[in-house]
Coordinates of C-alpha atoms in Angstrom, one line a residue:
M1 CA 21.0 -48.7 -77.2
I2 CA 22.8 -47.0 -79.6
S3 CA 21.5 -43.8 -80.3
P4 CA 21.3 -42.0 -84.0
L5 CA 23.9 -39.8 -84.6
T6 CA 22.3 -36.3 -84.8
A7 CA 22.7 -34.1 -88.0
E8 CA 26.5 -32.6 -88.3
G9 CA 26.3 -29.4 -89.6
I10 CA 28.8 -27.2 -91.1
P11 CA 30.0 -24.6 -88.3
S12 CA 29.3 -20.8 -89.2
E13 CA 32.3 -19.8 -89.3
A14 CA 33.1 -22.5 -91.8
E15 CA 30.1 -21.2 -94.2
E16 CA 31.3 -17.5 -93.7
L17 CA 35.2 -18.4 -94.7
H18 CA 33.5 -20.2 -97.7
A19 CA 31.3 -18.0 -98.9
E20 CA 34.0 -14.9 -98.5
L21 CA 36.3 -17.5 -100.5
E22 CA 34.0 -17.8 -103.4
R23 CA 33.5 -14.1 -103.7
M24 CA 37.3 -13.8 -104.0
L25 CA 37.3 -16.8 -106.8
P26 CA 37.0 -15.4 -110.4
N27 CA 34.4 -16.1 -112.5
V28 CA 35.3 -18.4 -115.4
P29 CA 33.4 -20.4 -118.1
I30 CA 34.0 -24.2 -118.3
A31 CA 35.9 -23.9 -121.2
S32 CA 38.4 -21.5 -120.0
L33 CA 38.8 -23.9 -116.9
L34 CA 39.6 -26.6 -118.6
V35 CA 42.3 -25.0 -120.6
E36 CA 43.8 -23.6 -117.6
M37 CA 44.0 -27.2 -115.8
D38 CA 45.6 -28.2 -118.9
R39 CA 47.9 -25.8 -118.7
H40 CA 48.8 -26.9 -115.0
T41 CA 48.3 -30.9 -115.8
G42 CA 49.0 -31.7 -119.0
F43 CA 45.5 -34.0 -119.0
L44 CA 44.9 -33.4 -122.7
D45 CA 48.0 -34.8 -123.8
C46 CA 46.9 -37.9 -122.4
F47 CA 44.4 -38.2 -125.0
L48 CA 46.0 -40.4 -128.0
H49 CA 45.3 -41.0 -131.2
A50 CA 43.7 -44.8 -131.9
G51 CA 45.8 -45.8 -134.6
G52 CA 49.0 -45.0 -132.6
K53 CA 51.4 -42.1 -132.4
Q54 CA 50.2 -38.9 -134.9
A55 CA 50.9 -35.5 -135.9
R56 CA 49.0 -33.3 -133.2
S57 CA 47.5 -30.5 -134.8
G58 CA 47.4 -26.8 -133.5
Q59 CA 43.9 -27.3 -133.1
L60 CA 43.4 -30.4 -131.0
K61 CA 43.5 -29.5 -127.6
R62 CA 40.6 -26.8 -129.1
N63 CA 38.6 -29.6 -130.0
L64 CA 38.9 -31.8 -127.4
I65 CA 38.0 -29.3 -125.0
A66 CA 34.9 -28.9 -127.0
C67 CA 34.2 -32.4 -127.2
L68 CA 34.8 -33.4 -123.2
S69 CA 32.1 -30.0 -122.8
G70 CA 30.0 -31.6 -125.1
L71 CA 29.4 -35.1 -123.3
S72 CA 29.8 -33.8 -119.8
T73 CA 27.2 -30.9 -119.8
N74 CA 25.0 -33.1 -122.1
L75 CA 24.4 -30.8 -125.3
G76 CA 26.0 -33.8 -127.2
L77 CA 28.5 -33.1 -130.2
H78 CA 26.0 -31.7 -132.4
G79 CA 24.5 -29.4 -129.7
M80 CA 28.2 -28.4 -129.1
A81 CA 29.0 -27.6 -132.8
A82 CA 26.0 -25.1 -132.7
S83 CA 27.4 -23.9 -129.1
C84 CA 31.2 -22.8 -130.0
G85 CA 31.2 -22.7 -133.9
I86 CA 33.2 -26.1 -134.2
P87 CA 32.1 -28.3 -137.6
Y88 CA 30.2 -31.4 -136.0
D89 CA 32.1 -33.5 -138.6
V90 CA 35.5 -32.3 -136.8
L91 CA 34.2 -32.9 -133.0
A92 CA 33.0 -36.5 -134.4
W93 CA 36.2 -37.3 -135.8
T94 CA 38.0 -36.3 -132.7
A95 CA 35.6 -38.1 -131.0
E96 CA 35.8 -41.0 -132.2
W97 CA 40.0 -41.1 -132.6
Y98 CA 40.7 -39.7 -129.3
I99 CA 38.1 -40.2 -126.8
R100 CA 37.5 -43.6 -125.5
E101 CA 37.7 -44.8 -122.0
E102 CA 41.8 -45.7 -122.0
T103 CA 42.6 -42.0 -122.9
L104 CA 39.7 -40.9 -120.3
R105 CA 41.2 -42.8 -117.5
E106 CA 45.0 -41.5 -118.1
A107 CA 43.7 -38.0 -118.2
N108 CA 41.6 -38.8 -114.9
L109 CA 44.5 -39.5 -113.5
A110 CA 46.6 -36.5 -114.3
L111 CA 43.6 -34.3 -112.3
V112 CA 43.4 -36.9 -109.2
N113 CA 47.2 -37.0 -109.1
Y114 CA 47.7 -33.0 -109.4
H115 CA 44.8 -32.7 -106.7
H116 CA 46.4 -34.8 -104.4
R117 CA 49.2 -32.5 -104.6
L118 CA 47.6 -29.0 -104.1
P119 CA 48.8 -27.7 -100.5
M120 CA 44.9 -27.1 -100.1
T121 CA 43.7 -30.8 -100.4
A122 CA 45.6 -32.1 -97.4
M123 CA 42.9 -30.1 -95.6
F124 CA 40.1 -32.4 -96.6
G125 CA 41.7 -35.9 -96.2
S126 CA 44.5 -37.7 -96.3
G127 CA 43.4 -39.8 -98.9
T128 CA 43.2 -43.1 -97.4
L129 CA 39.3 -43.3 -96.9
S130 CA 37.7 -43.4 -99.6
S131 CA 33.2 -43.9 -100.3
S132 CA 31.3 -45.1 -103.6
D133 CA 27.6 -45.0 -104.6
G134 CA 25.7 -45.0 -107.8
Q135 CA 23.7 -42.3 -109.3
R136 CA 21.0 -42.5 -111.4
F137 CA 20.3 -40.9 -114.9
P138 CA 16.6 -41.0 -117.3
T139 CA 17.9 -42.4 -120.5
R140 CA 16.0 -41.4 -124.2
G141 CA 15.7 -44.5 -126.5
K142 CA 16.2 -48.2 -126.2
S143 CA 19.5 -49.7 -124.9
I144 CA 20.7 -52.9 -123.5
T145 CA 21.7 -51.1 -119.9
V146 CA 18.8 -49.4 -119.3
R147 CA 16.0 -50.9 -117.1
H148 CA 12.8 -49.3 -115.5
L149 CA 13.0 -48.1 -112.3
N150 CA 9.7 -46.3 -110.4
K151 CA 12.2 -45.1 -107.7
Y152 CA 14.4 -42.8 -110.0
F153 CA 13.1 -43.0 -113.4
V154 CA 9.9 -41.6 -115.0
S155 CA 10.5 -44.5 -117.4
E156 CA 14.2 -45.7 -118.0
G157 CA 17.9 -44.8 -116.8
I158 CA 21.1 -46.2 -116.4
S159 CA 23.2 -45.9 -113.0
T160 CA 26.5 -44.6 -113.1
Y161 CA 28.5 -46.3 -110.0
T162 CA 31.8 -43.6 -108.9
H163 CA 34.2 -44.0 -106.5
V164 CA 35.2 -40.9 -104.4
S165 CA 38.0 -40.1 -101.9
D166 CA 38.0 -38.0 -98.8
Q167 CA 40.0 -34.9 -100.8
H168 CA 36.6 -35.2 -103.2
S169 CA 38.4 -36.7 -106.3
T170 CA 36.6 -39.5 -108.4
F171 CA 39.4 -41.9 -109.2
G172 CA 36.3 -44.7 -110.7
T173 CA 33.5 -44.4 -112.9
K174 CA 31.9 -47.2 -114.5
V175 CA 28.1 -47.5 -116.2
I176 CA 26.3 -50.0 -114.6
V177 CA 22.5 -51.6 -115.2
A178 CA 20.1 -49.4 -112.5
T179 CA 18.8 -52.8 -111.4
H180 CA 22.0 -54.4 -110.4
R181 CA 23.2 -54.8 -107.1
E182 CA 25.9 -52.0 -106.6
A183 CA 27.7 -54.5 -103.7
H184 CA 29.1 -56.6 -107.0
Y185 CA 31.0 -53.9 -108.0
V186 CA 32.6 -52.1 -105.1
L187 CA 36.4 -53.5 -105.1
D188 CA 36.8 -52.8 -109.0
E189 CA 38.2 -49.4 -108.9
I190 CA 39.6 -49.6 -105.3
L191 CA 42.0 -52.6 -106.7
G192 CA 42.3 -50.9 -109.9
N193 CA 43.5 -47.6 -108.6
A194 CA 46.4 -46.0 -109.9
T195 CA 46.4 -43.1 -109.0
D196 CA 48.4 -41.9 -105.8
L197 CA 45.8 -41.9 -103.6
P198 CA 46.5 -44.6 -100.9
I199 CA 43.3 -45.7 -100.5
A200 CA 43.1 -47.9 -97.4
E201 CA 39.5 -48.1 -95.9
H202 CA 36.2 -47.5 -98.1
A203 CA 32.7 -46.8 -96.7
T204 CA 29.5 -47.6 -98.9
D205 CA 26.0 -47.5 -97.7
T206 CA 23.7 -50.6 -97.3
H207 CA 23.8 -51.2 -101.1
G208 CA 27.1 -51.8 -101.1
V209 CA 27.1 -54.5 -98.4
T210 CA 27.3 -58.4 -98.4
L211 CA 29.1 -61.3 -96.4
V212 CA 31.7 -61.6 -99.8
N213 CA 32.6 -58.2 -99.6
F214 CA 33.5 -58.2 -96.0
G215 CA 35.7 -61.2 -96.3
L216 CA 37.6 -59.9 -99.6
F217 CA 38.0 -56.4 -98.6
D218 CA 39.9 -58.0 -95.3
L219 CA 42.1 -60.3 -97.5
V220 CA 43.2 -57.9 -100.1
G221 CA 44.4 -56.0 -96.9
K222 CA 42.0 -52.9 -97.5
Q223 CA 39.2 -52.0 -94.6
L224 CA 35.2 -52.1 -95.8
S225 CA 33.6 -49.2 -93.3
P226 CA 30.0 -49.1 -94.2
R227 CA 26.6 -47.3 -93.1
I228 CA 24.0 -50.6 -92.5
R229 CA 20.8 -49.5 -92.7
D230 CA 19.1 -51.9 -89.7
L231 CA 22.5 -52.8 -88.3
G232 CA 20.6 -54.2 -85.3
K233 CA 19.2 -56.9 -86.8
I234 CA 22.3 -58.4 -88.2
T235 CA 23.6 -61.9 -86.7
L236 CA 26.8 -61.1 -84.9
Y237 CA 29.1 -64.0 -84.8
R238 CA 31.2 -65.6 -81.3
M239 CA 34.6 -68.0 -81.8
G240 CA 33.6 -70.0 -78.6
A241 CA 31.0 -71.4 -76.7
K242 CA 28.3 -69.2 -75.7
A243 CA 28.1 -69.5 -71.8
D244 CA 32.1 -68.7 -72.2
Y245 CA 31.1 -65.2 -73.9
E246 CA 28.3 -64.6 -71.5
E247 CA 31.1 -65.0 -68.4
R248 CA 33.5 -63.1 -70.5
F249 CA 31.3 -60.4 -71.7
P250 CA 28.1 -59.9 -69.7
K251 CA 26.6 -57.0 -72.0
A252 CA 28.1 -58.4 -75.3
G253 CA 27.9 -61.9 -75.1
P254 CA 24.2 -62.2 -75.1
L255 CA 24.2 -60.5 -78.8
L256 CA 26.7 -62.8 -80.4
T257 CA 24.1 -65.4 -81.0
K258 CA 26.0 -67.5 -83.5
K259 CA 28.9 -69.6 -83.2
A260 CA 31.7 -68.9 -86.2
N261 CA 32.4 -72.1 -88.2
L262 CA 36.6 -71.7 -87.6
D263 CA 37.6 -75.1 -89.0
L264 CA 35.6 -74.6 -92.4
V265 CA 37.5 -71.2 -92.8
A266 CA 40.9 -73.0 -91.8
D267 CA 40.3 -75.7 -94.4
H268 CA 40.2 -72.9 -97.2
W269 CA 42.4 -70.8 -96.4
D270 CA 44.8 -71.3 -98.7
D271 CA 42.3 -71.3 -101.3
L272 CA 40.5 -67.9 -99.8
L273 CA 44.3 -66.2 -100.3
R274 CA 44.6 -67.6 -103.6
L275 CA 41.1 -65.9 -104.7
A276 CA 42.4 -62.7 -103.1
G277 CA 46.0 -62.9 -105.1
S278 CA 44.0 -63.2 -108.1
L279 CA 41.9 -59.8 -107.2
K280 CA 45.0 -58.2 -106.6
Y281 CA 47.0 -59.3 -109.7
G282 CA 44.3 -58.8 -112.1
H283 CA 43.6 -62.1 -113.1
A284 CA 39.9 -61.9 -112.5
T285 CA 37.6 -59.1 -111.1
A286 CA 36.0 -58.4 -108.6
S287 CA 32.7 -58.0 -109.7
L288 CA 33.0 -61.2 -111.4
I289 CA 34.0 -63.0 -108.3
V290 CA 31.2 -61.8 -106.0
G291 CA 28.4 -61.6 -108.5
K292 CA 29.3 -65.6 -109.3
I293 CA 29.1 -66.4 -105.4
S294 CA 26.4 -63.8 -104.4
A295 CA 23.9 -66.1 -107.3
S296 CA 24.9 -69.2 -106.5
S297 CA 22.1 -71.1 -105.4
R298 CA 24.2 -74.5 -104.3
Q299 CA 27.2 -72.5 -102.6
N300 CA 30.3 -74.8 -102.7
A301 CA 32.7 -75.4 -100.0
L302 CA 34.9 -71.9 -100.8
A303 CA 31.8 -69.8 -101.4
A304 CA 30.5 -71.0 -97.9
A305 CA 33.9 -70.4 -95.9
L306 CA 34.2 -67.0 -97.5
K307 CA 30.8 -66.1 -96.2
E308 CA 31.7 -67.4 -92.9
Y309 CA 35.2 -65.4 -92.5
G310 CA 33.0 -62.1 -94.1
A311 CA 30.5 -62.7 -90.9
I312 CA 33.3 -62.9 -88.5
R313 CA 34.7 -59.4 -90.4
R314 CA 31.1 -57.8 -90.2
T315 CA 31.6 -58.5 -86.6
I316 CA 34.3 -57.0 -86.2
Y317 CA 33.4 -53.9 -87.9
A318 CA 30.0 -53.6 -86.1
A319 CA 31.4 -53.9 -82.3
K320 CA 33.8 -50.6 -83.6
Y321 CA 31.1 -48.9 -85.3
L322 CA 28.6 -49.4 -82.2
S323 CA 31.2 -48.1 -80.1
D324 CA 32.9 -44.9 -81.6
E325 CA 31.0 -42.5 -82.2
G326 CA 33.8 -40.6 -84.1
Y327 CA 34.6 -43.7 -86.3
R328 CA 30.4 -43.1 -87.4
R329 CA 30.7 -39.6 -88.2
K330 CA 33.7 -40.1 -90.2
I331 CA 32.0 -42.7 -92.6
A332 CA 28.6 -40.4 -92.4
R333 CA 31.3 -37.5 -93.6
Q334 CA 32.6 -39.4 -96.4
L335 CA 29.3 -40.5 -97.7
N336 CA 28.1 -37.0 -97.7
K337 CA 31.3 -36.0 -100.2
G338 CA 30.0 -38.4 -102.2
E339 CA 26.4 -36.9 -102.1
S340 CA 28.2 -33.2 -102.8
L341 CA 29.7 -34.6 -105.7
H342 CA 26.7 -36.0 -107.5
A343 CA 24.9 -32.7 -106.9
L344 CA 28.2 -31.1 -108.9
R345 CA 27.6 -34.1 -111.5
R346 CA 24.0 -33.1 -112.0
Q347 CA 24.1 -29.4 -112.0
L348 CA 27.3 -30.1 -115.3
H349 CA 25.2 -32.7 -116.8
Y350 CA 22.0 -30.4 -117.2
A351 CA 21.2 -30.0 -121.0
R352 CA 18.3 -32.4 -122.4
E353 CA 16.8 -32.5 -118.8
G354 CA 19.7 -34.8 -118.0
K355 CA 18.4 -37.4 -120.4
V356 CA 21.1 -39.6 -121.7
T357 CA 21.1 -40.4 -125.5
R358 CA 23.6 -42.7 -126.1
R359 CA 22.5 -46.0 -127.2
Q360 CA 26.0 -48.3 -127.1
P361 CA 27.1 -49.2 -123.3
E362 CA 30.7 -48.1 -124.6
Q363 CA 29.6 -44.8 -125.6
Q364 CA 27.6 -44.0 -122.6
N365 CA 30.6 -45.3 -120.8
E366 CA 32.8 -42.8 -122.2
Q367 CA 30.1 -39.9 -121.3
A368 CA 30.1 -40.8 -118.1
W369 CA 33.9 -41.1 -118.1
C370 CA 34.2 -37.3 -119.7
L371 CA 31.7 -36.1 -116.7
T372 CA 34.2 -37.8 -114.3
V373 CA 37.2 -35.6 -115.8
V374 CA 35.2 -32.6 -116.0
T375 CA 34.3 -32.5 -112.4
N376 CA 37.4 -33.1 -111.7
A377 CA 38.6 -30.3 -113.7
V378 CA 36.4 -28.0 -111.1
V379 CA 37.4 -29.6 -108.3
C380 CA 40.8 -29.6 -108.9
W381 CA 40.3 -25.9 -109.9
H382 CA 38.6 -24.9 -107.0
T383 CA 40.9 -26.1 -104.7
E384 CA 43.6 -24.1 -106.0
Y385 CA 42.2 -21.3 -106.2
M386 CA 40.8 -21.7 -102.7
G387 CA 44.3 -22.1 -101.4
L388 CA 45.5 -19.1 -103.3
A389 CA 42.5 -17.3 -101.3
V390 CA 43.5 -19.0 -98.1
D391 CA 46.9 -17.2 -98.9
Q392 CA 46.1 -14.1 -99.9
L393 CA 44.3 -13.7 -96.4
R394 CA 46.7 -14.9 -94.2
T395 CA 49.3 -12.7 -95.9
A396 CA 47.1 -10.0 -95.6
G397 CA 47.5 -10.6 -91.8
R398 CA 43.8 -13.1 -91.3
E399 CA 44.5 -15.8 -89.4
V400 CA 42.4 -18.9 -90.9
D401 CA 42.2 -22.2 -89.1
A402 CA 42.9 -25.4 -90.7
E403 CA 40.0 -27.3 -88.7
V404 CA 37.7 -24.6 -90.3
L405 CA 39.3 -25.3 -93.7
A406 CA 38.5 -29.0 -93.2
H407 CA 34.7 -28.5 -93.2
I408 CA 34.9 -26.5 -96.8
S409 CA 34.1 -28.5 -100.2
P410 CA 35.5 -27.7 -103.6
A411 CA 32.8 -29.6 -105.0
R412 CA 31.1 -26.2 -105.7
S413 CA 30.3 -24.1 -109.3
Q414 CA 29.3 -21.0 -108.2
A415 CA 32.3 -19.4 -110.1
V416 CA 32.0 -21.6 -113.2
N417 CA 29.6 -21.0 -116.2
Y418 CA 28.0 -24.2 -118.2
Y419 CA 25.2 -22.3 -120.2
G420 CA 25.2 -20.8 -123.2
S421 CA 27.5 -20.3 -126.1
I422 CA 31.2 -22.4 -125.2
T423 CA 33.9 -20.3 -126.8
V424 CA 36.8 -22.5 -126.9
D425 CA 40.2 -20.3 -128.1
Y426 CA 43.2 -22.1 -126.4
E427 CA 45.8 -19.3 -127.2
R428 CA 43.8 -16.9 -126.3
E429 CA 42.6 -18.1 -122.9
L430 CA 46.3 -19.0 -122.0
A431 CA 47.6 -15.4 -122.8
Q432 CA 45.2 -14.2 -119.9
L433 CA 47.3 -16.4 -117.1
D434 CA 50.0 -15.0 -115.4
E435 CA 53.3 -16.9 -115.4
R436 CA 52.3 -19.5 -112.8
G437 CA 49.2 -20.2 -115.0
H438 CA 46.5 -18.5 -112.9
R439 CA 43.9 -15.2 -113.0
P440 CA 43.8 -12.4 -110.6
L441 CA 41.8 -13.3 -107.6
R442 CA 38.5 -10.5 -107.3
V443 CA 39.4 -7.6 -104.7
V444 CA 36.5 -7.4 -102.3
A445 CA 36.1 -4.7 -100.1
T446 CA 36.0 -4.8 -96.4
D447 CA 35.0 -2.7 -93.4
E448 CA 39.0 -2.2 -93.0
P449 CA 39.6 0.5 -96.1
G450 CA 42.7 -1.1 -97.9
T451 CA 42.2 -4.4 -97.2
A452 CA 41.9 -7.2 -100.0
L453 CA 40.1 -10.2 -99.5

């Protein structure tokens, strides 16, 4: 019997340090934050005109920030025009010609890679572990992607499936039908990962788990590390005779209730490798393969071999998961990071009660990517300024333990203002930054006179 993990709370010293660092951060409107992150990453230069190389007007970056702010906060372009004073037709033209999934992915790539290089980022994780999960948003109006799902919506909604690294950055986003099984989409963004993140292991909850995924992950050289509900009910496989395993492993042997069909796997091994190669080199998408194999009512031999291999890999994973508490906690922590970013997205996507009003799948996907880009900009900004604050504390003689910093999350928004009128003045915002492109930290009084925190 494996006891459930006890809740792992954040150490009190980490909470206190996080609160202290938050008090040191400057307060900025969301538009100002985006100007500053463009100063460091140049992510707005990734938005290229759909018609090819075009002369960029002096107001283009201003207009892009207004569009990103309007779509990520769910104000929409009409609401943003009323808030910032830029005419709606200007914003609509900018969004039509510059904001599309291709350019949003490039902008997100610039932000994630910049965040990966920040010194503070290494305290959160190495970038080798990621997780994915769906987040549901209610909708207004009819669309081919919306569905009724009483657990999440009063009426109808969509789901955004996001991939998050252990460094709190989001490197993948996809709008899916809320009733579709999330397991079909787990591998897509991992194999399509163009960032500097060296993703080698991936965590999901039960919704992201199938035998097909266990097999495919191993075949493409990745490790699937899910948190499976009712793990004790899965079938564990052995490689040989039951009596032999029970004799060799008196405790674990009786749990291995089914013998693996190794001959089936061996007979189709070359085909399995070709399938993995097709996925790695982009000749087919994982979501298509997983969906087709999982949905087939009459399994062909290759599908059966892949599931058999997946069952073997799931058994190996289960043995490690059940025997290693540290492994279980690592997976739980990573999934919690994904939940914290869900909460940050909810805060950003506040207008119109969070209801998505765009009806075309392409438009919904673009809005989801706008939310991802702005969320990553907020995470980058917090990481950078918390690093500056830590440096200031250490310069003042304070000892700041790296293990304590590992419990601090940049997925926070207390220092960022998303509400009210959003003024976009790119040049004025740049003028407020110092030569390194930063704002001054706030000085907080302490018990020791003259000490700056």
